[in-house]
Amino acid sequence: MASQEIEALAGALARLPGLGPRSARRAVLHLMKRRESALVPLLAALQTVADKLSTCSTCGNVDTADPCSICRDPRRDTASLCVVEEVADLWALDRARLFPGRYHVLGGRLSALEGVRPEDLAIDTLVRRVSAGGVDEIVLAMNATLEGQTTAHYLAERLEKYPVRLTQLAHGLPVGGELDYLDEGTLAQALRARRPVA
Amino acid sequence: MASQEIEALAGALARLPGLGPRSARRAVLHLMKRRESALVPLLAALQTVADKLSTCSTCGNVDTADPCSICRDPRRDTASLCVVEEVADLWALDRARLFPGRYHVLGGRLSALEGVRPEDLAIDTLVRRVSAGGVDEIVLAMNATLEGQTTAHYLAERLEKYPVRLTQLAHGLPVGGELDYLDEGTLAQALRARRPVA
């Protein structure tokens, strides 16, 4: 159809999550029809990120600086640490602006099936951050999956000797959740963790 | 959340059709976690297209060369011309590899409502291509909308004095179309254009 160069661009865009071959072609056309207002800004933004891309040596976040913008932010509470599995989880939590502290990205979860052991995750660096002192609370914000919870249990054991408060995200009904449509596991969790009516 | 540079990239991606703010953030993360396999190739492909981007002075297609790859293709039948409203229509038709000839992009459709007049579209260049000779058939491949069909009628009038066969795309049931779900306009077209059973 089009030139090799255009096919290459459509191919590169189609590999992004959320875009398929068809929408990638639409995106290419959009970019080509708006050279100055769409193509050039996207190109410049990509170039900047590609040039500055780095992984934070403190928390494992990907950013354009090391330490990352969260670790450098002086308004952040250094006494609270939120441990997540992946960078995507960090971004999801931080987008909601609910957690005032800093993060620690494990880079995965323990998994016997996939052969992921503690030494494959950033657990030693977490223990080092905690043993260095200054941390009061650690929120274990693992996914509510079997592997996520296994990882949280392992971390709790590793960290229990330090004078920190270990907490984890509450499990229960999601906002808008209708009992009729929720799985039994969620209902069981919500019932087990039931609280007195205020 | 993230640095300004990352927000800028997410913003530029979010303006692509098919991506919203949320999927753009996922795409950014995908790119940052795969610098060599995703970010760099996308950057290179965008740079190439940005450098070479041009509009074909013959047919109005956007491509990385002028004349475009379709107009330059020696295997294309120069005697057939398919007139479309937009570049996207050209790509949609050509993707299906059904039309062996060349194209002519009008750049829009006549519209009293939006104030689009014949001189706003690439109609004079079309007439010039036809009057130069060598064209046997012109397929008017306008959209099956009121404005598309108005444009087709206007073009048919402008071109009737030339010795070319004017055709237009058939209207009727789409493949997989169920009578029960189709609009009355489509049913009326399909009935009016009914053909003897072979």
Short mmCIF file of N, CA and C in Angstrom, two decimals, chain A residues 3 68 83:
data_model
loop_
_atom_site.label_atom_id
_atom_site.label_comp_id
_atom_site.label_asym_id
_atom_site.label_seq_id
_atom_site.Cartn_x
_atom_site.Cartn_y
_atom_site.Cartn_z
N SER A 3 4.58 3.33 1.35
CA SER A 3 6.02 3.09 1.26
C SER A 3 6.49 2.27 2.46
N CYS A 68 14.71 9.32 40.78
CA CYS A 68 13.52 9.71 40.04
C CYS A 68 12.83 10.90 40.68
N VAL A 83 5.59 -0.66 48.83
CA VAL A 83 6.27 -1.66 48.01
C VAL A 83 5.29 -2.19 46.97
#
